[in-house]
Tab-separated table of C-alpha atoms and ligand atoms in Angstrom:
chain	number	residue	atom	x	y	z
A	1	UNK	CA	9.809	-8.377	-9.008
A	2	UNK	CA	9.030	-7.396	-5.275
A	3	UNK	CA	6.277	-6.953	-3.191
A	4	UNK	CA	6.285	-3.402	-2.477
A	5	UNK	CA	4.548	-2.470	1.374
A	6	UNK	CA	0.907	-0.823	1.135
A	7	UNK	CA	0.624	2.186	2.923
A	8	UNK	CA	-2.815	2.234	5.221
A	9	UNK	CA	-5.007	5.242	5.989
A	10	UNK	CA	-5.408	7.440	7.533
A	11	UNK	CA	-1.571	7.869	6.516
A	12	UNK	CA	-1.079	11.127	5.573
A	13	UNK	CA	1.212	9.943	2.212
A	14	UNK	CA	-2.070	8.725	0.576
A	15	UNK	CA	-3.449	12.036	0.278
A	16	UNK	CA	0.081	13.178	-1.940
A	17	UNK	CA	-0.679	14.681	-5.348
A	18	UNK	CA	0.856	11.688	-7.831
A	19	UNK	CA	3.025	13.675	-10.490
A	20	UNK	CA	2.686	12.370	-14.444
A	21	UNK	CA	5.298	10.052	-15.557
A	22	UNK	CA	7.710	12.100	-18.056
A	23	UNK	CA	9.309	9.494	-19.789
A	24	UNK	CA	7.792	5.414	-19.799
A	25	UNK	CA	10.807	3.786	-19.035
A	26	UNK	CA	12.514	0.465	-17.786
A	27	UNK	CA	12.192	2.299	-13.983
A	28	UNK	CA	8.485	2.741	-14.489
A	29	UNK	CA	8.093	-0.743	-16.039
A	30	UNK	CA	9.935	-2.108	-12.952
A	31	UNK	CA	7.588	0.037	-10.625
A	32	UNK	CA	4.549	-1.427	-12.853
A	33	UNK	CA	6.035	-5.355	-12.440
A	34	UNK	CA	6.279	-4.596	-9.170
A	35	UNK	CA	3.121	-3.300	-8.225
A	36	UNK	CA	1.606	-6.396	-10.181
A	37	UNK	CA	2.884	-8.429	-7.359
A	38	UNK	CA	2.179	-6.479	-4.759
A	39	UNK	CA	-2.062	-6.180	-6.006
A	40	UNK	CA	-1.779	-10.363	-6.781
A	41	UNK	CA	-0.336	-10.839	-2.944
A	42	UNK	CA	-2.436	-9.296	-1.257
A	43	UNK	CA	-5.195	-10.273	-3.606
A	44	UNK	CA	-6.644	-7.142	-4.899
A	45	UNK	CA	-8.033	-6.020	-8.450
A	46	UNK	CA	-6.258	-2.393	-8.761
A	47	UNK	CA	-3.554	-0.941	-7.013
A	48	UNK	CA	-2.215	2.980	-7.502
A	49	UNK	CA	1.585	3.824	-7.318
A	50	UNK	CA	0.663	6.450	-4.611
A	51	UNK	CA	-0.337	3.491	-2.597
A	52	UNK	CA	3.238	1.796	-2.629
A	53	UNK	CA	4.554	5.413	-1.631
A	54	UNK	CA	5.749	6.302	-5.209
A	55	UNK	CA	3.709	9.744	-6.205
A	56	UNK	CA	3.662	8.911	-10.087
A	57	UNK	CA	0.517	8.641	-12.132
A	58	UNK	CA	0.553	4.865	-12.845
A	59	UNK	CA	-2.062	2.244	-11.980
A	60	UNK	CA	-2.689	-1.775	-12.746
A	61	UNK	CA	-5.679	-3.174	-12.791
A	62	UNK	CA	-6.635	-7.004	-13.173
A	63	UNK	CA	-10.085	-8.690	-13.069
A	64	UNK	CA	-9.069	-11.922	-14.475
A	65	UNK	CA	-9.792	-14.639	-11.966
A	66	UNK	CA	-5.854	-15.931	-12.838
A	67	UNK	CA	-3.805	-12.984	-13.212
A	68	UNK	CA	-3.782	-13.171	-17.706
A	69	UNK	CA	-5.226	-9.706	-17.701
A	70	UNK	CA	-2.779	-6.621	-16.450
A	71	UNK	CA	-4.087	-3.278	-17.409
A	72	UNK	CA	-1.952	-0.391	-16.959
A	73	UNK	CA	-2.541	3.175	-16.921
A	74	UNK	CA	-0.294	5.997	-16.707
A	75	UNK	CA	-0.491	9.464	-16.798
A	76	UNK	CA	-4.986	8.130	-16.901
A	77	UNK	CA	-7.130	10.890	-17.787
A	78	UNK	CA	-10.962	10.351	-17.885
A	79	UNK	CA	-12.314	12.084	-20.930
A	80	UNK	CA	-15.899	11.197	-20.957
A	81	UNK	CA	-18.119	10.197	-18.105
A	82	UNK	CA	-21.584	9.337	-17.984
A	83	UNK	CA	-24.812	7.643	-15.716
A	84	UNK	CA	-24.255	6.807	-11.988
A	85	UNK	CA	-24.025	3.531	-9.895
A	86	UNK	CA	-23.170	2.527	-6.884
A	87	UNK	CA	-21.230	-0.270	-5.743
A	88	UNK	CA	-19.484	-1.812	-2.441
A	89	UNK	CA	-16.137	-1.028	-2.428
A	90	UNK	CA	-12.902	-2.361	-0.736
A	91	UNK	CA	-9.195	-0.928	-0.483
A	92	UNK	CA	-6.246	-2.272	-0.371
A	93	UNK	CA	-5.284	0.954	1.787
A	94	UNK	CA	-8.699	0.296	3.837
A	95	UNK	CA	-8.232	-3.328	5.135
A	96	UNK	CA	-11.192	-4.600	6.240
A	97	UNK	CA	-13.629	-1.968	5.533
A	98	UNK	CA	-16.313	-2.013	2.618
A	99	UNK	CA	-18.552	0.845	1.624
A	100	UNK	CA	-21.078	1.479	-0.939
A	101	UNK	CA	-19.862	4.341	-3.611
A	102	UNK	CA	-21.437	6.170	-5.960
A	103	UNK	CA	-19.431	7.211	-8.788
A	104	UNK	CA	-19.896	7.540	-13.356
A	105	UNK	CA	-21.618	4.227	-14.576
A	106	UNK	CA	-19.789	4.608	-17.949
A	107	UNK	CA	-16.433	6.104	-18.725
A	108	UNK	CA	-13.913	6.302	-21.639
A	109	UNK	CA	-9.792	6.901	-20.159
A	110	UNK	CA	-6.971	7.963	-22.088
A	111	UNK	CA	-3.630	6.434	-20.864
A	112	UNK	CA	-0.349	5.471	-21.731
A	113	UNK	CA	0.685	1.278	-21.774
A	114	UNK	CA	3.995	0.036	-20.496
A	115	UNK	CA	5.563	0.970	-23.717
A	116	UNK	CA	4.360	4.581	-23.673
A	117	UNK	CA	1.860	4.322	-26.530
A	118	UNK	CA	-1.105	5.995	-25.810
A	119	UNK	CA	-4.704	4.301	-25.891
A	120	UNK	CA	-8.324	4.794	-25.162
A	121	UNK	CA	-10.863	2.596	-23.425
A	122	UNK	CA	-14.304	2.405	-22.705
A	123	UNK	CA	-15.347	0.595	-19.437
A	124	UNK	CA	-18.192	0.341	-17.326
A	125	UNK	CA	-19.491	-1.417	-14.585
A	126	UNK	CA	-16.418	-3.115	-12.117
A	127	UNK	CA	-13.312	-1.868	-14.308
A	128	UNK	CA	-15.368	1.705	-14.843
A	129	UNK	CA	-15.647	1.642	-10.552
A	130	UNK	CA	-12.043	0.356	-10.373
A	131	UNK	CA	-10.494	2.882	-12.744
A	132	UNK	CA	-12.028	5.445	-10.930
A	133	UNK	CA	-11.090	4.572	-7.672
A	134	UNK	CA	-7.577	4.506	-8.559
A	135	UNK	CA	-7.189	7.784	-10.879
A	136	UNK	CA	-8.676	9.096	-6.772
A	137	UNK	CA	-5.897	7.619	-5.511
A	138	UNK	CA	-3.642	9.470	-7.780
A	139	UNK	CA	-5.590	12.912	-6.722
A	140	UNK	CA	-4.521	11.902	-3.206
A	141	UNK	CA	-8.389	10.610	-2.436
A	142	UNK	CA	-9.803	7.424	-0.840
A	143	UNK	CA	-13.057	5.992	-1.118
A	144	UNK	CA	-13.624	6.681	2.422
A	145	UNK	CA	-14.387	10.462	1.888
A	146	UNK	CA	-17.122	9.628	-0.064
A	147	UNK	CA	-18.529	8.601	3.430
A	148	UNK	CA	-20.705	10.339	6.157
A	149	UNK	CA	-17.795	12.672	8.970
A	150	UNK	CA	-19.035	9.951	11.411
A	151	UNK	CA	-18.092	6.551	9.781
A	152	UNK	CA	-15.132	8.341	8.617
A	153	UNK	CA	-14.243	8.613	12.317
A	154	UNK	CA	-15.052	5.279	13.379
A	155	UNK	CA	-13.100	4.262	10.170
A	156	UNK	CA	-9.993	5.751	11.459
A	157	UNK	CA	-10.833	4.757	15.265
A	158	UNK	CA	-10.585	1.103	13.444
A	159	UNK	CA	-7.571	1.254	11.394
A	160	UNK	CA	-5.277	3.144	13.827
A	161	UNK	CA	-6.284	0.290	16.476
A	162	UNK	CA	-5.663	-2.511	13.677
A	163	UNK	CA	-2.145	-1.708	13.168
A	164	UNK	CA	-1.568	-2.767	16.507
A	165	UNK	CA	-3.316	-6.010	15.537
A	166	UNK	CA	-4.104	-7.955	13.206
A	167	UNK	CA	-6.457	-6.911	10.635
A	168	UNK	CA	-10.132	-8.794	11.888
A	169	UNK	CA	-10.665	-10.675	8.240
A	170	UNK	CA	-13.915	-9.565	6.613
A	171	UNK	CA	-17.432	-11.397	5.230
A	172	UNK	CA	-17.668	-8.935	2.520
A	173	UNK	CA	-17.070	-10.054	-1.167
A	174	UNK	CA	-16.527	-6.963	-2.005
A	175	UNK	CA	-13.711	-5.964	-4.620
A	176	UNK	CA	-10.214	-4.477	-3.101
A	177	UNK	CA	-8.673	-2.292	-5.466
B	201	NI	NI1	-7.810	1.689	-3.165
């Protein structure tokens, strides 16, 4: 396994359409593994192939507090979708930067596993947010557009300044995905 690099917006790779996986194979398991490490590293709760610069439809997501609970989802497609809440959000892509979203409260997915059999889940709350966040990632989208043209702005001002140092650590509790 390897800890793949995170690419950090505003880069213009995040907003890539992510193509669907044609075949689930020992390549896309790798590119799963790997992205496991990569979301545990950093720490984060969700990470989206797009993010490591691979344009496939796969995503992992794990709540657990000690890594026992690796969901992945390829080729996700939300079937149902229903309620609203909104929640403070982190990316992995965003470092530092939290922001209330409001997205579905309750949603069912259809996905393919690791193996390539396909499954159905019904989620809400955190994983419903999370799940959501990353099938945007796959669309090329980050929570930031859900924002105001102003803090969008100042969000980029931020970033673009932080890769020259390091990223100021945040008080936010927020979930990184
Ligand atoms: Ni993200």
């Amino acid at each position: 396994m390897a800890v793949l690099d995170v690419l950090t917006y505003p880069d213009p790779r995040l907003r890539i359409q992510a193509a669907p996986v044609d075949t689930v194979d020992d390549s896309i398991r790798r590119l799963v593994d790997d992205m496991a490490e990569t979301m545990y590293t950093a720490p984060g709760i969700g990470l989206a192939a797009v993010q490591v610069n691979v344009h496939k439809r796969v995503i992992v997501i794990d709540l657990s507090d000690d890594h026992t609970d690796l969901k992945v989802f390829i080729n996700p497609e939300l079937t149902k979708r229903a309620g609203s809440q909104e929640s403070e959000e982190g990316c992995l892509s965003v470092p530092g930067i939290y922001a209330a979203v409001t997205r579905a409260e309750s949603i069912t997915v259809r996905a393919l596993d690791r193996n390539g059999d396909e499954f159905t889940l019904d989620a809400n709350g955190i994983l419903s947010v999370c799940i959501q966040h990353e099938i945007d990632h796959l669309d090329g989208k980050v929570f930031v557009d859900y924002l105001s043209r102003l803090k969008q702005q100042r969000i980029r001002k931020k970033l673009v300044k932080q890769v020259r140092r390091d990223p100021t650590p945040s008080a936010s509790h927020a979930p990184v995905m």
